């Protein structure tokens, strides 16, 4: 099962990806992780990437594609994989299609977890985190017993810097700008599965597995 999962921050992508990893016994391939691993392992592509980074430049798509190619060739990808965080542009999507076709790998499905922005803003801005033990709460979905006080250690609960409405809205705007052309691209390819991410986690999971079994 060769997959890709799209979801705005707060749409539940990480949660659903975990279910996919368990069910199909496939690795989640995050470009950030494999880039770091390639550099640590001093592979040719890793060294190429490091040269760009040391020079303060962005690692070009061709190098990232090379690193993905090396990763997809590894044994644990034989049963499939979940690509995470790549592609981010149409150019990357096209380069990835070409790579996969050269490797005789087909993309089975691209899953998008759709949640309206207002709902995501509510989910994220309602988060409260313990300043001491790190326990997390939500004012509506998982409130602490005493307002703004941690249930476990009685320290003060805080709102993380990135969890304010303005930051969340700007991240969502960037996400939509980036993914809209990709969703178009994969819809035309006939592999796009758009799921209603506003449902309960277990319902979203059920919808996802139903779509994947088709
Ligand atoms: Zn605490």
JSON list of C-alpha atoms and ligand atoms in Angstrom, two decimals:
[
{"chain": "A", "resi": 1, "resn": "UNK", "atom": "CA", "xyz": [0.00, 0.00, 0.00]},
{"chain": "A", "resi": 2, "resn": "UNK", "atom": "CA", "xyz": [1.81, 3.12, -1.24]},
{"chain": "A", "resi": 3, "resn": "UNK", "atom": "CA", "xyz": [0.23, 6.14, 0.35]},
{"chain": "A", "resi": 4, "resn": "UNK", "atom": "CA", "xyz": [0.44, 9.83, 0.97]},
{"chain": "A", "resi": 5, "resn": "UNK", "atom": "CA", "xyz": [-1.51, 11.69, 3.64]},
{"chain": "A", "resi": 6, "resn": "UNK", "atom": "CA", "xyz": [-2.45, 15.36, 3.56]},
{"chain": "A", "resi": 7, "resn": "UNK", "atom": "CA", "xyz": [-3.98, 17.21, 6.45]},
{"chain": "A", "resi": 8, "resn": "UNK", "atom": "CA", "xyz": [-3.74, 20.72, 7.81]},
{"chain": "A", "resi": 9, "resn": "UNK", "atom": "CA", "xyz": [-2.04, 21.12, 11.19]},
{"chain": "A", "resi": 10, "resn": "UNK", "atom": "CA", "xyz": [-4.65, 19.98, 13.73]},
{"chain": "A", "resi": 11, "resn": "UNK", "atom": "CA", "xyz": [-6.65, 17.88, 11.23]},
{"chain": "A", "resi": 12, "resn": "UNK", "atom": "CA", "xyz": [-5.58, 14.61, 12.83]},
{"chain": "A", "resi": 13, "resn": "UNK", "atom": "CA", "xyz": [-3.06, 13.47, 10.24]},
{"chain": "A", "resi": 14, "resn": "UNK", "atom": "CA", "xyz": [-0.64, 12.03, 12.79]},
{"chain": "A", "resi": 15, "resn": "UNK", "atom": "CA", "xyz": [-3.38, 10.01, 14.50]},
{"chain": "A", "resi": 16, "resn": "UNK", "atom": "CA", "xyz": [-4.68, 8.46, 11.27]},
{"chain": "A", "resi": 17, "resn": "UNK", "atom": "CA", "xyz": [-1.16, 7.81, 9.97]},
{"chain": "A", "resi": 18, "resn": "UNK", "atom": "CA", "xyz": [-0.52, 5.69, 13.09]},
{"chain": "A", "resi": 19, "resn": "UNK", "atom": "CA", "xyz": [-3.51, 3.46, 12.23]},
{"chain": "A", "resi": 20, "resn": "UNK", "atom": "CA", "xyz": [-2.18, 3.01, 8.69]},
{"chain": "A", "resi": 21, "resn": "UNK", "atom": "CA", "xyz": [1.28, 2.08, 9.95]},
{"chain": "A", "resi": 22, "resn": "UNK", "atom": "CA", "xyz": [-0.20, -0.55, 12.30]},
{"chain": "A", "resi": 23, "resn": "UNK", "atom": "CA", "xyz": [-2.68, -2.03, 9.85]},
{"chain": "A", "resi": 24, "resn": "UNK", "atom": "CA", "xyz": [-0.39, -2.33, 6.82]},
{"chain": "A", "resi": 25, "resn": "UNK", "atom": "CA", "xyz": [2.92, -2.66, 8.69]},
{"chain": "A", "resi": 26, "resn": "UNK", "atom": "CA", "xyz": [4.50, 0.04, 6.52]},
{"chain": "A", "resi": 27, "resn": "UNK", "atom": "CA", "xyz": [6.91, 2.84, 7.47]},
{"chain": "A", "resi": 28, "resn": "UNK", "atom": "CA", "xyz": [6.05, 6.51, 7.54]},
{"chain": "A", "resi": 29, "resn": "UNK", "atom": "CA", "xyz": [8.62, 8.36, 5.50]},
{"chain": "A", "resi": 30, "resn": "UNK", "atom": "CA", "xyz": [9.10, 11.95, 6.52]},
{"chain": "A", "resi": 31, "resn": "UNK", "atom": "CA", "xyz": [11.44, 13.94, 4.31]},
{"chain": "A", "resi": 32, "resn": "UNK", "atom": "CA", "xyz": [12.94, 15.75, 7.31]},
{"chain": "A", "resi": 33, "resn": "UNK", "atom": "CA", "xyz": [13.83, 12.43, 8.97]},
{"chain": "A", "resi": 34, "resn": "UNK", "atom": "CA", "xyz": [15.31, 10.78, 5.88]},
{"chain": "A", "resi": 35, "resn": "UNK", "atom": "CA", "xyz": [17.30, 13.90, 5.05]},
{"chain": "A", "resi": 36, "resn": "UNK", "atom": "CA", "xyz": [18.82, 13.85, 8.54]},
{"chain": "A", "resi": 37, "resn": "UNK", "atom": "CA", "xyz": [19.47, 10.10, 8.29]},
{"chain": "A", "resi": 38, "resn": "UNK", "atom": "CA", "xyz": [21.12, 10.43, 4.87]},
{"chain": "A", "resi": 39, "resn": "UNK", "atom": "CA", "xyz": [23.44, 13.12, 6.23]},
{"chain": "A", "resi": 40, "resn": "UNK", "atom": "CA", "xyz": [24.25, 11.06, 9.34]},
{"chain": "A", "resi": 41, "resn": "UNK", "atom": "CA", "xyz": [24.95, 7.96, 7.17]},
{"chain": "A", "resi": 42, "resn": "UNK", "atom": "CA", "xyz": [27.09, 10.08, 4.82]},
{"chain": "A", "resi": 43, "resn": "UNK", "atom": "CA", "xyz": [25.37, 8.70, 1.70]},
{"chain": "A", "resi": 44, "resn": "UNK", "atom": "CA", "xyz": [26.21, 10.39, -1.62]},
{"chain": "A", "resi": 45, "resn": "UNK", "atom": "CA", "xyz": [22.87, 12.18, -1.61]},
{"chain": "A", "resi": 46, "resn": "UNK", "atom": "CA", "xyz": [23.23, 13.05, 2.07]},
{"chain": "A", "resi": 47, "resn": "UNK", "atom": "CA", "xyz": [26.62, 14.65, 1.41]},
{"chain": "A", "resi": 48, "resn": "UNK", "atom": "CA", "xyz": [25.18, 16.55, -1.55]},
{"chain": "A", "resi": 49, "resn": "UNK", "atom": "CA", "xyz": [22.38, 17.86, 0.68]},
{"chain": "A", "resi": 50, "resn": "UNK", "atom": "CA", "xyz": [24.85, 18.82, 3.41]},
{"chain": "A", "resi": 51, "resn": "UNK", "atom": "CA", "xyz": [26.91, 20.88, 0.95]},
{"chain": "A", "resi": 52, "resn": "UNK", "atom": "CA", "xyz": [23.86, 22.97, 0.10]},
{"chain": "A", "resi": 53, "resn": "UNK", "atom": "CA", "xyz": [22.90, 23.36, 3.75]},
{"chain": "A", "resi": 54, "resn": "UNK", "atom": "CA", "xyz": [26.44, 24.32, 4.81]},
{"chain": "A", "resi": 55, "resn": "UNK", "atom": "CA", "xyz": [26.39, 26.97, 2.09]},
{"chain": "A", "resi": 56, "resn": "UNK", "atom": "CA", "xyz": [23.15, 28.30, 3.59]},
{"chain": "A", "resi": 57, "resn": "UNK", "atom": "CA", "xyz": [21.16, 27.18, 0.55]},
{"chain": "A", "resi": 58, "resn": "UNK", "atom": "CA", "xyz": [17.94, 25.22, 0.24]},
{"chain": "A", "resi": 59, "resn": "UNK", "atom": "CA", "xyz": [18.40, 21.58, -0.65]},
{"chain": "A", "resi": 60, "resn": "UNK", "atom": "CA", "xyz": [17.19, 21.35, -4.28]},
{"chain": "A", "resi": 61, "resn": "UNK", "atom": "CA", "xyz": [14.32, 19.06, -5.28]},
{"chain": "A", "resi": 62, "resn": "UNK", "atom": "CA", "xyz": [16.65, 16.84, -7.33]},
{"chain": "A", "resi": 63, "resn": "UNK", "atom": "CA", "xyz": [18.66, 16.01, -4.19]},
{"chain": "A", "resi": 64, "resn": "UNK", "atom": "CA", "xyz": [15.54, 15.39, -2.08]},
{"chain": "A", "resi": 65, "resn": "UNK", "atom": "CA", "xyz": [14.22, 13.12, -4.82]},
{"chain": "A", "resi": 66, "resn": "UNK", "atom": "CA", "xyz": [17.54, 11.24, -4.75]},
{"chain": "A", "resi": 67, "resn": "UNK", "atom": "CA", "xyz": [17.21, 10.75, -0.99]},
{"chain": "A", "resi": 68, "resn": "UNK", "atom": "CA", "xyz": [13.62, 9.55, -1.39]},
{"chain": "A", "resi": 69, "resn": "UNK", "atom": "CA", "xyz": [14.74, 7.15, -4.10]},
{"chain": "A", "resi": 70, "resn": "UNK", "atom": "CA", "xyz": [17.34, 5.62, -1.77]},
{"chain": "A", "resi": 71, "resn": "UNK", "atom": "CA", "xyz": [14.76, 5.34, 1.00]},
{"chain": "A", "resi": 72, "resn": "UNK", "atom": "CA", "xyz": [12.05, 3.72, -1.16]},
{"chain": "A", "resi": 73, "resn": "UNK", "atom": "CA", "xyz": [14.60, 1.14, -2.33]},
{"chain": "A", "resi": 74, "resn": "UNK", "atom": "CA", "xyz": [15.03, -0.16, 1.23]},
{"chain": "A", "resi": 75, "resn": "UNK", "atom": "CA", "xyz": [13.49, -3.49, 2.25]},
{"chain": "A", "resi": 76, "resn": "UNK", "atom": "CA", "xyz": [10.91, -2.15, 4.68]},
{"chain": "A", "resi": 77, "resn": "UNK", "atom": "CA", "xyz": [9.23, -0.27, 1.81]},
{"chain": "A", "resi": 78, "resn": "UNK", "atom": "CA", "xyz": [8.44, -3.44, -0.11]},
{"chain": "A", "resi": 79, "resn": "UNK", "atom": "CA", "xyz": [5.01, -3.71, 1.48]},
{"chain": "A", "resi": 80, "resn": "UNK", "atom": "CA", "xyz": [4.46, -0.02, 1.02]},
{"chain": "A", "resi": 81, "resn": "UNK", "atom": "CA", "xyz": [4.96, 3.31, 2.74]},
{"chain": "A", "resi": 82, "resn": "UNK", "atom": "CA", "xyz": [3.32, 6.53, 3.80]},
{"chain": "A", "resi": 83, "resn": "UNK", "atom": "CA", "xyz": [5.00, 9.58, 2.40]},
{"chain": "A", "resi": 84, "resn": "UNK", "atom": "CA", "xyz": [4.75, 12.50, 4.78]},
{"chain": "A", "resi": 85, "resn": "UNK", "atom": "CA", "xyz": [5.67, 16.13, 4.11]},
{"chain": "A", "resi": 86, "resn": "UNK", "atom": "CA", "xyz": [6.48, 15.59, 0.45]},
{"chain": "A", "resi": 87, "resn": "UNK", "atom": "CA", "xyz": [5.60, 16.73, -2.19]},
{"chain": "A", "resi": 88, "resn": "UNK", "atom": "CA", "xyz": [4.94, 20.35, -1.28]},
{"chain": "A", "resi": 89, "resn": "UNK", "atom": "CA", "xyz": [4.90, 21.78, -4.81]},
{"chain": "A", "resi": 90, "resn": "UNK", "atom": "CA", "xyz": [3.56, 20.72, -8.18]},
{"chain": "A", "resi": 91, "resn": "UNK", "atom": "CA", "xyz": [7.13, 20.43, -9.48]},
{"chain": "A", "resi": 92, "resn": "UNK", "atom": "CA", "xyz": [7.97, 18.01, -6.64]},
{"chain": "A", "resi": 93, "resn": "UNK", "atom": "CA", "xyz": [4.79, 16.01, -7.33]},
{"chain": "A", "resi": 94, "resn": "UNK", "atom": "CA", "xyz": [5.76, 15.64, -10.98]},
{"chain": "A", "resi": 95, "resn": "UNK", "atom": "CA", "xyz": [9.33, 14.67, -10.11]},
{"chain": "A", "resi": 96, "resn": "UNK", "atom": "CA", "xyz": [8.02, 12.12, -7.61]},
{"chain": "A", "resi": 97, "resn": "UNK", "atom": "CA", "xyz": [5.66, 10.61, -10.20]},
{"chain": "A", "resi": 98, "resn": "UNK", "atom": "CA", "xyz": [8.56, 10.21, -12.58]},
{"chain": "A", "resi": 99, "resn": "UNK", "atom": "CA", "xyz": [10.74, 8.63, -9.88]},
{"chain": "A", "resi": 100, "resn": "UNK", "atom": "CA", "xyz": [8.04, 6.19, -8.86]},
{"chain": "A", "resi": 101, "resn": "UNK", "atom": "CA", "xyz": [7.33, 5.22, -12.43]},
{"chain": "A", "resi": 102, "resn": "UNK", "atom": "CA", "xyz": [11.07, 4.61, -12.99]},
{"chain": "A", "resi": 103, "resn": "UNK", "atom": "CA", "xyz": [11.10, 2.41, -9.88]},
{"chain": "A", "resi": 104, "resn": "UNK", "atom": "CA", "xyz": [7.94, 0.59, -10.99]},
{"chain": "A", "resi": 105, "resn": "UNK", "atom": "CA", "xyz": [6.11, 1.77, -7.89]},
{"chain": "A", "resi": 106, "resn": "UNK", "atom": "CA", "xyz": [2.55, 3.00, -8.18]},
{"chain": "A", "resi": 107, "resn": "UNK", "atom": "CA", "xyz": [0.90, 5.42, -5.83]},
{"chain": "A", "resi": 108, "resn": "UNK", "atom": "CA", "xyz": [-2.24, 3.68, -4.53]},
{"chain": "A", "resi": 109, "resn": "UNK", "atom": "CA", "xyz": [-4.00, 6.48, -2.74]},
{"chain": "A", "resi": 110, "resn": "UNK", "atom": "CA", "xyz": [-3.55, 10.03, -1.49]},
{"chain": "A", "resi": 111, "resn": "UNK", "atom": "CA", "xyz": [-5.63, 10.69, 1.58]},
{"chain": "A", "resi": 112, "resn": "UNK", "atom": "CA", "xyz": [-6.70, 14.18, 2.53]},
{"chain": "A", "resi": 113, "resn": "UNK", "atom": "CA", "xyz": [-8.29, 14.83, 5.92]},
{"chain": "A", "resi": 114, "resn": "UNK", "atom": "CA", "xyz": [-10.61, 17.74, 5.39]},
{"chain": "A", "resi": 115, "resn": "UNK", "atom": "CA", "xyz": [-11.56, 19.88, 8.36]},
{"chain": "A", "resi": 116, "resn": "UNK", "atom": "CA", "xyz": [-12.95, 23.42, 8.01]},
{"chain": "A", "resi": 117, "resn": "UNK", "atom": "CA", "xyz": [-10.52, 26.09, 9.21]},
{"chain": "A", "resi": 118, "resn": "UNK", "atom": "CA", "xyz": [-12.85, 27.44, 11.92]},
{"chain": "A", "resi": 119, "resn": "UNK", "atom": "CA", "xyz": [-12.95, 24.02, 13.53]},
{"chain": "A", "resi": 120, "resn": "UNK", "atom": "CA", "xyz": [-9.18, 23.64, 13.44]},
{"chain": "A", "resi": 121, "resn": "UNK", "atom": "CA", "xyz": [-8.73, 27.07, 14.97]},
{"chain": "A", "resi": 122, "resn": "UNK", "atom": "CA", "xyz": [-11.04, 25.97, 17.82]},
{"chain": "A", "resi": 123, "resn": "UNK", "atom": "CA", "xyz": [-9.20, 22.68, 18.26]},
{"chain": "A", "resi": 124, "resn": "UNK", "atom": "CA", "xyz": [-5.80, 24.36, 18.46]},
{"chain": "A", "resi": 125, "resn": "UNK", "atom": "CA", "xyz": [-6.54, 27.57, 20.36]},
{"chain": "A", "resi": 126, "resn": "UNK", "atom": "CA", "xyz": [-8.39, 25.55, 23.04]},
{"chain": "A", "resi": 127, "resn": "UNK", "atom": "CA", "xyz": [-5.25, 23.59, 23.88]},
{"chain": "A", "resi": 128, "resn": "UNK", "atom": "CA", "xyz": [-3.71, 24.11, 27.31]},
{"chain": "A", "resi": 129, "resn": "UNK", "atom": "CA", "xyz": [-0.39, 22.63, 28.31]},
{"chain": "A", "resi": 130, "resn": "UNK", "atom": "CA", "xyz": [1.05, 22.19, 31.81]},
{"chain": "A", "resi": 131, "resn": "UNK", "atom": "CA", "xyz": [4.02, 24.50, 32.27]},
{"chain": "A", "resi": 132, "resn": "UNK", "atom": "CA", "xyz": [5.64, 21.92, 34.53]},
{"chain": "A", "resi": 133, "resn": "UNK", "atom": "CA", "xyz": [4.86, 18.31, 33.52]},
{"chain": "A", "resi": 134, "resn": "UNK", "atom": "CA", "xyz": [3.76, 18.94, 29.91]},
{"chain": "A", "resi": 135, "resn": "UNK", "atom": "CA", "xyz": [0.34, 17.26, 30.28]},
{"chain": "A", "resi": 136, "resn": "UNK", "atom": "CA", "xyz": [-2.10, 18.56, 27.68]},
{"chain": "A", "resi": 137, "resn": "UNK", "atom": "CA", "xyz": [-5.74, 19.56, 28.04]},
{"chain": "A", "resi": 138, "resn": "UNK", "atom": "CA", "xyz": [-8.40, 21.21, 25.92]},
{"chain": "A", "resi": 139, "resn": "UNK", "atom": "CA", "xyz": [-10.89, 23.74, 27.28]},
{"chain": "A", "resi": 140, "resn": "UNK", "atom": "CA", "xyz": [-13.82, 21.99, 25.51]},
{"chain": "A", "resi": 141, "resn": "UNK", "atom": "CA", "xyz": [-12.78, 18.42, 24.71]},
{"chain": "A", "resi": 142, "resn": "UNK", "atom": "CA", "xyz": [-10.55, 17.54, 27.65]},
{"chain": "A", "resi": 143, "resn": "UNK", "atom": "CA", "xyz": [-10.81, 20.22, 30.33]},
{"chain": "A", "resi": 144, "resn": "UNK", "atom": "CA", "xyz": [-8.73, 20.17, 33.49]},
{"chain": "A", "resi": 145, "resn": "UNK", "atom": "CA", "xyz": [-10.72, 19.79, 36.72]},
{"chain": "A", "resi": 146, "resn": "UNK", "atom": "CA", "xyz": [-9.73, 23.26, 37.90]},
{"chain": "A", "resi": 147, "resn": "UNK", "atom": "CA", "xyz": [-9.52, 26.01, 35.30]},
{"chain": "A", "resi": 148, "resn": "UNK", "atom": "CA", "xyz": [-5.94, 26.59, 34.12]},
{"chain": "A", "resi": 149, "resn": "UNK", "atom": "CA", "xyz": [-4.51, 24.22, 36.74]},
{"chain": "A", "resi": 150, "resn": "UNK", "atom": "CA", "xyz": [-2.89, 20.86, 35.88]},
{"chain": "A", "resi": 151, "resn": "UNK", "atom": "CA", "xyz": [-4.78, 17.79, 37.15]},
{"chain": "A", "resi": 152, "resn": "UNK", "atom": "CA", "xyz": [-1.53, 15.93, 37.77]},
{"chain": "A", "resi": 153, "resn": "UNK", "atom": "CA", "xyz": [0.88, 18.39, 39.36]},
{"chain": "A", "resi": 154, "resn": "UNK", "atom": "CA", "xyz": [-1.27, 21.47, 40.06]},
{"chain": "A", "resi": 155, "resn": "UNK", "atom": "CA", "xyz": [1.03, 23.75, 38.08]},
{"chain": "A", "resi": 156, "resn": "UNK", "atom": "CA", "xyz": [-0.32, 26.48, 35.85]},
{"chain": "A", "resi": 157, "resn": "UNK", "atom": "CA", "xyz": [-1.63, 25.60, 32.37]},
{"chain": "A", "resi": 158, "resn": "UNK", "atom": "CA", "xyz": [-0.41, 27.76, 29.53]},
{"chain": "A", "resi": 159, "resn": "UNK", "atom": "CA", "xyz": [-1.23, 28.38, 25.87]},
{"chain": "A", "resi": 160, "resn": "UNK", "atom": "CA", "xyz": [1.71, 27.53, 23.67]},
{"chain": "A", "resi": 161, "resn": "UNK", "atom": "CA", "xyz": [3.05, 30.44, 21.64]},
{"chain": "A", "resi": 162, "resn": "UNK", "atom": "CA", "xyz": [2.07, 28.84, 18.30]},
{"chain": "A", "resi": 163, "resn": "UNK", "atom": "CA", "xyz": [-1.44, 27.99, 19.45]},
{"chain": "A", "resi": 164, "resn": "UNK", "atom": "CA", "xyz": [-2.91, 31.49, 19.11]},
{"chain": "A", "resi": 165, "resn": "UNK", "atom": "CA", "xyz": [-5.63, 32.15, 16.51]},
{"chain": "A", "resi": 166, "resn": "UNK", "atom": "CA", "xyz": [-3.57, 34.47, 14.33]},
{"chain": "A", "resi": 167, "resn": "UNK", "atom": "CA", "xyz": [-0.65, 32.04, 13.96]},
{"chain": "A", "resi": 168, "resn": "UNK", "atom": "CA", "xyz": [-3.02, 29.12, 13.33]},
{"chain": "A", "resi": 169, "resn": "UNK", "atom": "CA", "xyz": [-4.94, 31.04, 10.64]},
{"chain": "A", "resi": 170, "resn": "UNK", "atom": "CA", "xyz": [-1.76, 32.04, 8.88]},
{"chain": "A", "resi": 171, "resn": "UNK", "atom": "CA", "xyz": [-0.47, 28.44, 8.96]},
{"chain": "A", "resi": 172, "resn": "UNK", "atom": "CA", "xyz": [-3.80, 27.22, 7.55]},
{"chain": "A", "resi": 173, "resn": "UNK", "atom": "CA", "xyz": [-3.66, 29.82, 4.77]},
{"chain": "A", "resi": 174, "resn": "UNK", "atom": "CA", "xyz": [-0.18, 28.65, 3.81]},
{"chain": "A", "resi": 175, "resn": "UNK", "atom": "CA", "xyz": [-1.31, 25.02, 3.95]},
{"chain": "A", "resi": 176, "resn": "UNK", "atom": "CA", "xyz": [-4.23, 25.61, 1.56]},
{"chain": "A", "resi": 177, "resn": "UNK", "atom": "CA", "xyz": [-2.10, 27.63, -0.87]},
{"chain": "A", "resi": 178, "resn": "UNK", "atom": "CA", "xyz": [0.42, 24.81, -0.94]},
{"chain": "A", "resi": 179, "resn": "UNK", "atom": "CA", "xyz": [-1.91, 21.80, -1.14]},
{"chain": "A", "resi": 180, "resn": "UNK", "atom": "CA", "xyz": [-4.66, 23.07, -3.47]},
{"chain": "A", "resi": 181, "resn": "UNK", "atom": "CA", "xyz": [-2.63, 22.44, -6.66]},
{"chain": "A", "resi": 182, "resn": "UNK", "atom": "CA", "xyz": [-1.47, 19.06, -5.29]},
{"chain": "A", "resi": 183, "resn": "UNK", "atom": "CA", "xyz": [-5.00, 17.94, -4.53]},
{"chain": "A", "resi": 184, "resn": "UNK", "atom": "CA", "xyz": [-5.89, 18.89, -8.11]},
{"chain": "A", "resi": 185, "resn": "UNK", "atom": "CA", "xyz": [-2.92, 16.95, -9.44]},
{"chain": "A", "resi": 186, "resn": "UNK", "atom": "CA", "xyz": [-3.76, 13.75, -7.54]},
{"chain": "A", "resi": 187, "resn": "UNK", "atom": "CA", "xyz": [-7.49, 14.08, -8.28]},
{"chain": "A", "resi": 188, "resn": "UNK", "atom": "CA", "xyz": [-6.67, 14.09, -11.99]},
{"chain": "A", "resi": 189, "resn": "UNK", "atom": "CA", "xyz": [-4.44, 11.07, -11.40]},
{"chain": "A", "resi": 190, "resn": "UNK", "atom": "CA", "xyz": [-7.47, 9.30, -9.92]},
{"chain": "A", "resi": 191, "resn": "UNK", "atom": "CA", "xyz": [-5.90, 8.47, -6.55]},
{"chain": "A", "resi": 192, "resn": "UNK", "atom": "CA", "xyz": [-7.34, 11.22, -4.36]},
{"chain": "A", "resi": 193, "resn": "UNK", "atom": "CA", "xyz": [-9.44, 10.24, -1.35]},
{"chain": "A", "resi": 194, "resn": "UNK", "atom": "CA", "xyz": [-10.97, 13.17, 0.52]},
{"chain": "A", "resi": 195, "resn": "UNK", "atom": "CA", "xyz": [-12.25, 12.31, 3.98]},
{"chain": "A", "resi": 196, "resn": "UNK", "atom": "CA", "xyz": [-14.50, 14.26, 6.30]},
{"chain": "A", "resi": 197, "resn": "UNK", "atom": "CA", "xyz": [-12.11, 14.90, 9.18]},
{"chain": "A", "resi": 198, "resn": "UNK", "atom": "CA", "xyz": [-14.78, 16.48, 11.37]},
{"chain": "A", "resi": 199, "resn": "UNK", "atom": "CA", "xyz": [-16.14, 13.06, 12.39]},
{"chain": "A", "resi": 200, "resn": "UNK", "atom": "CA", "xyz": [-14.98, 11.12, 15.46]},
{"chain": "A", "resi": 201, "resn": "UNK", "atom": "CA", "xyz": [-11.50, 9.68, 15.14]},
{"chain": "A", "resi": 202, "resn": "UNK", "atom": "CA", "xyz": [-12.84, 6.10, 14.87]},
{"chain": "A", "resi": 203, "resn": "UNK", "atom": "CA", "xyz": [-15.32, 7.07, 12.14]},
{"chain": "A", "resi": 204, "resn": "UNK", "atom": "CA", "xyz": [-12.61, 8.81, 10.13]},
{"chain": "A", "resi": 205, "resn": "UNK", "atom": "CA", "xyz": [-10.45, 5.69, 10.48]},
{"chain": "A", "resi": 206, "resn": "UNK", "atom": "CA", "xyz": [-13.33, 3.47, 9.30]},
{"chain": "A", "resi": 207, "resn": "UNK", "atom": "CA", "xyz": [-14.00, 5.76, 6.30]},
{"chain": "A", "resi": 208, "resn": "UNK", "atom": "CA", "xyz": [-10.31, 5.69, 5.47]},
{"chain": "A", "resi": 209, "resn": "UNK", "atom": "CA", "xyz": [-10.02, 1.89, 5.50]},
{"chain": "A", "resi": 210, "resn": "UNK", "atom": "CA", "xyz": [-13.23, 1.57, 3.46]},
{"chain": "A", "resi": 211, "resn": "UNK", "atom": "CA", "xyz": [-11.79, 3.92, 0.83]},
{"chain": "A", "resi": 212, "resn": "UNK", "atom": "CA", "xyz": [-8.49, 2.02, 0.81]},
{"chain": "A", "resi": 213, "resn": "UNK", "atom": "CA", "xyz": [-10.15, -1.36, 0.35]},
{"chain": "A", "resi": 214, "resn": "UNK", "atom": "CA", "xyz": [-11.76, -0.24, -2.91]},
{"chain": "B", "resi": 1, "resn": "LIG", "atom": "ZN1", "xyz": [1.36, 19.20, 35.28]}
]
